[in-house]
Coordinates of C-alpha atoms in Angstrom, one line a residue:
X1 CA -15.8 -12.5 18.4
X2 CA -15.9 -11.1 21.9
X3 CA -18.9 -9.5 23.2
X4 CA -18.9 -5.7 23.1
X5 CA -19.5 -3.4 25.8
X6 CA -21.8 -0.2 25.8
X7 CA -21.2 2.9 27.4
X8 CA -22.4 6.6 26.8
X9 CA -20.7 8.8 24.3
X10 CA -18.4 11.6 25.7
X11 CA -17.0 14.7 24.0
X12 CA -14.0 12.7 22.7
X13 CA -16.2 10.5 20.6
X14 CA -17.5 13.5 18.7
X15 CA -15.3 13.1 15.6
X16 CA -15.7 9.4 15.5
X17 CA -19.4 9.7 15.5
X18 CA -19.4 12.1 12.8
X19 CA -16.9 10.1 10.6
X20 CA -19.0 6.9 11.0
X21 CA -22.2 8.7 10.1
X22 CA -20.6 10.2 6.9
X23 CA -19.1 6.9 6.1
X24 CA -22.7 5.2 6.5
X25 CA -24.0 8.1 4.4
X26 CA -26.7 8.7 7.1
X27 CA -28.4 11.9 8.0
X28 CA -25.7 14.3 9.3
X29 CA -28.1 16.6 11.1
X30 CA -28.7 16.9 14.8
X31 CA -25.8 14.9 15.9
X32 CA -25.0 15.6 19.6
X33 CA -22.5 13.2 21.2
X34 CA -24.6 13.5 24.4
X35 CA -27.4 11.3 22.9
X36 CA -25.4 8.5 21.5
X37 CA -24.3 5.3 23.1
X38 CA -21.1 3.7 21.8
X39 CA -20.2 -0.2 21.4
X40 CA -16.8 -0.8 22.1
X41 CA -14.4 -3.9 21.5
X42 CA -12.0 -5.3 24.3
X43 CA -9.6 -2.6 23.6
X44 CA -12.1 0.3 24.0
X45 CA -12.3 0.9 20.3
X46 CA -15.6 2.3 19.1
X47 CA -17.1 -0.3 16.9
X48 CA -21.0 1.0 16.5
X49 CA -23.0 3.8 17.7
X50 CA -26.7 4.9 17.8
X51 CA -28.6 7.5 19.4
X52 CA -32.0 8.7 20.6
X53 CA -32.8 12.1 19.4
X54 CA -35.0 14.1 21.7
X55 CA -37.5 16.3 19.9
X56 CA -40.3 18.6 21.3
X57 CA -43.0 16.2 19.9
X58 CA -41.4 12.8 19.9
X59 CA -38.0 10.8 20.5
X60 CA -36.6 9.3 17.5
X61 CA -34.0 6.5 17.5
X62 CA -31.4 6.7 14.8
X63 CA -27.7 7.0 13.5
X64 CA -27.1 3.3 13.9
X65 CA -23.7 2.4 12.5
X66 CA -21.5 -0.6 13.1
X67 CA -18.1 -0.9 11.6
X68 CA -17.8 -3.5 8.9
X69 CA -15.7 -5.9 10.6
X70 CA -18.3 -6.3 13.3
X71 CA -21.4 -6.4 11.0
X72 CA -23.5 -9.6 11.6
X73 CA -22.2 -10.2 15.2
X74 CA -25.3 -8.6 16.9
X75 CA -23.9 -5.3 17.7
X76 CA -26.8 -3.4 15.9
X77 CA -29.4 -5.6 17.7
X78 CA -27.8 -4.9 21.1
X79 CA -27.6 -1.3 20.5
X80 CA -31.2 -1.2 19.5
X81 CA -32.2 -3.0 22.7
X82 CA -30.1 -0.9 24.8
X83 CA -31.4 2.2 23.9
X84 CA -35.0 1.4 22.7
X85 CA -35.7 -0.5 25.8
X86 CA -34.5 2.3 28.3
X87 CA -37.1 4.7 26.5
X88 CA -40.4 5.3 28.1
X89 CA -43.1 5.7 26.0
X90 CA -43.1 5.8 22.1
X91 CA -39.9 5.7 20.0
X92 CA -39.9 6.6 16.4
X93 CA -37.4 6.0 13.6
X94 CA -37.0 6.8 10.0
X95 CA -35.4 4.4 7.5
X96 CA -35.3 2.9 4.1
X97 CA -38.4 0.8 3.2
X98 CA -36.0 -2.1 2.8
X99 CA -35.2 -2.1 6.5
X100 CA -39.0 -2.3 7.7
X101 CA -38.6 -6.0 8.5
X102 CA -35.2 -5.7 10.4
X103 CA -36.8 -3.2 12.7
X104 CA -39.9 -5.1 13.0
X105 CA -37.9 -7.8 14.9
X106 CA -37.6 -5.1 17.6
X107 CA -41.3 -4.1 17.9
X108 CA -41.3 -1.4 15.6
X109 CA -44.5 -0.8 13.3
X110 CA -44.9 1.0 10.1
X111 CA -46.6 4.4 11.0
X112 CA -48.6 6.2 8.2
X113 CA -48.1 9.9 7.5
X114 CA -50.9 11.1 9.3
X115 CA -50.0 9.3 12.7
X116 CA -46.5 10.8 12.5
X117 CA -45.5 13.5 14.8
X118 CA -45.1 16.9 13.2
X119 CA -41.3 16.7 13.4
X120 CA -41.2 13.3 11.3
X121 CA -43.7 14.6 9.0
X122 CA -41.4 17.4 8.1
X123 CA -38.3 15.0 7.9
X124 CA -40.1 12.4 5.8
X125 CA -41.7 14.9 3.9
X126 CA -38.1 16.1 2.8
X127 CA -37.2 12.6 2.0
X128 CA -39.8 12.5 -1.1
X129 CA -36.7 13.9 -3.1
X130 CA -34.9 10.8 -2.3
X131 CA -37.6 8.8 -4.3
X132 CA -36.1 10.6 -7.5
X133 CA -33.2 8.3 -6.9
X134 CA -35.1 5.2 -6.1
X135 CA -34.9 5.3 -2.4
X136 CA -38.1 5.2 -0.4
X137 CA -38.2 6.3 3.3
X138 CA -40.7 5.2 6.0
X139 CA -41.3 6.0 9.4
X140 CA -41.9 3.4 12.1
X141 CA -42.9 3.5 15.9
X142 CA -42.6 1.3 18.9
X143 CA -44.8 1.7 22.0

């Protein structure tokens, strides 16, 4: 497969971003196209997205989605590197516990509840409900 290109999202990407987030069953809150980077194929089609959400007390990497036909081709890794390496200071993320080893490859480490910024304490606090369905959510940090 050809190597994808990367570009900042624009207003015309908003519908595609929301569609990809819904299809992946990710957190649909705080989706602002201005925070997203798009990975595109040779024809300019969006094949992956990710964002860094700015909060008052932290910056959170998230909303990482790669279309199925491009999964396993390094698109997710490239998006992570592109966005996280550009950040100055600590970058946080919230993910399912089964993804901990994946994000550890990029320098993220598990962050206990007490070490999390207030915003992520609230966010992961709500995730306790997910445990009723066998889903465990954790926070990680890099930097």
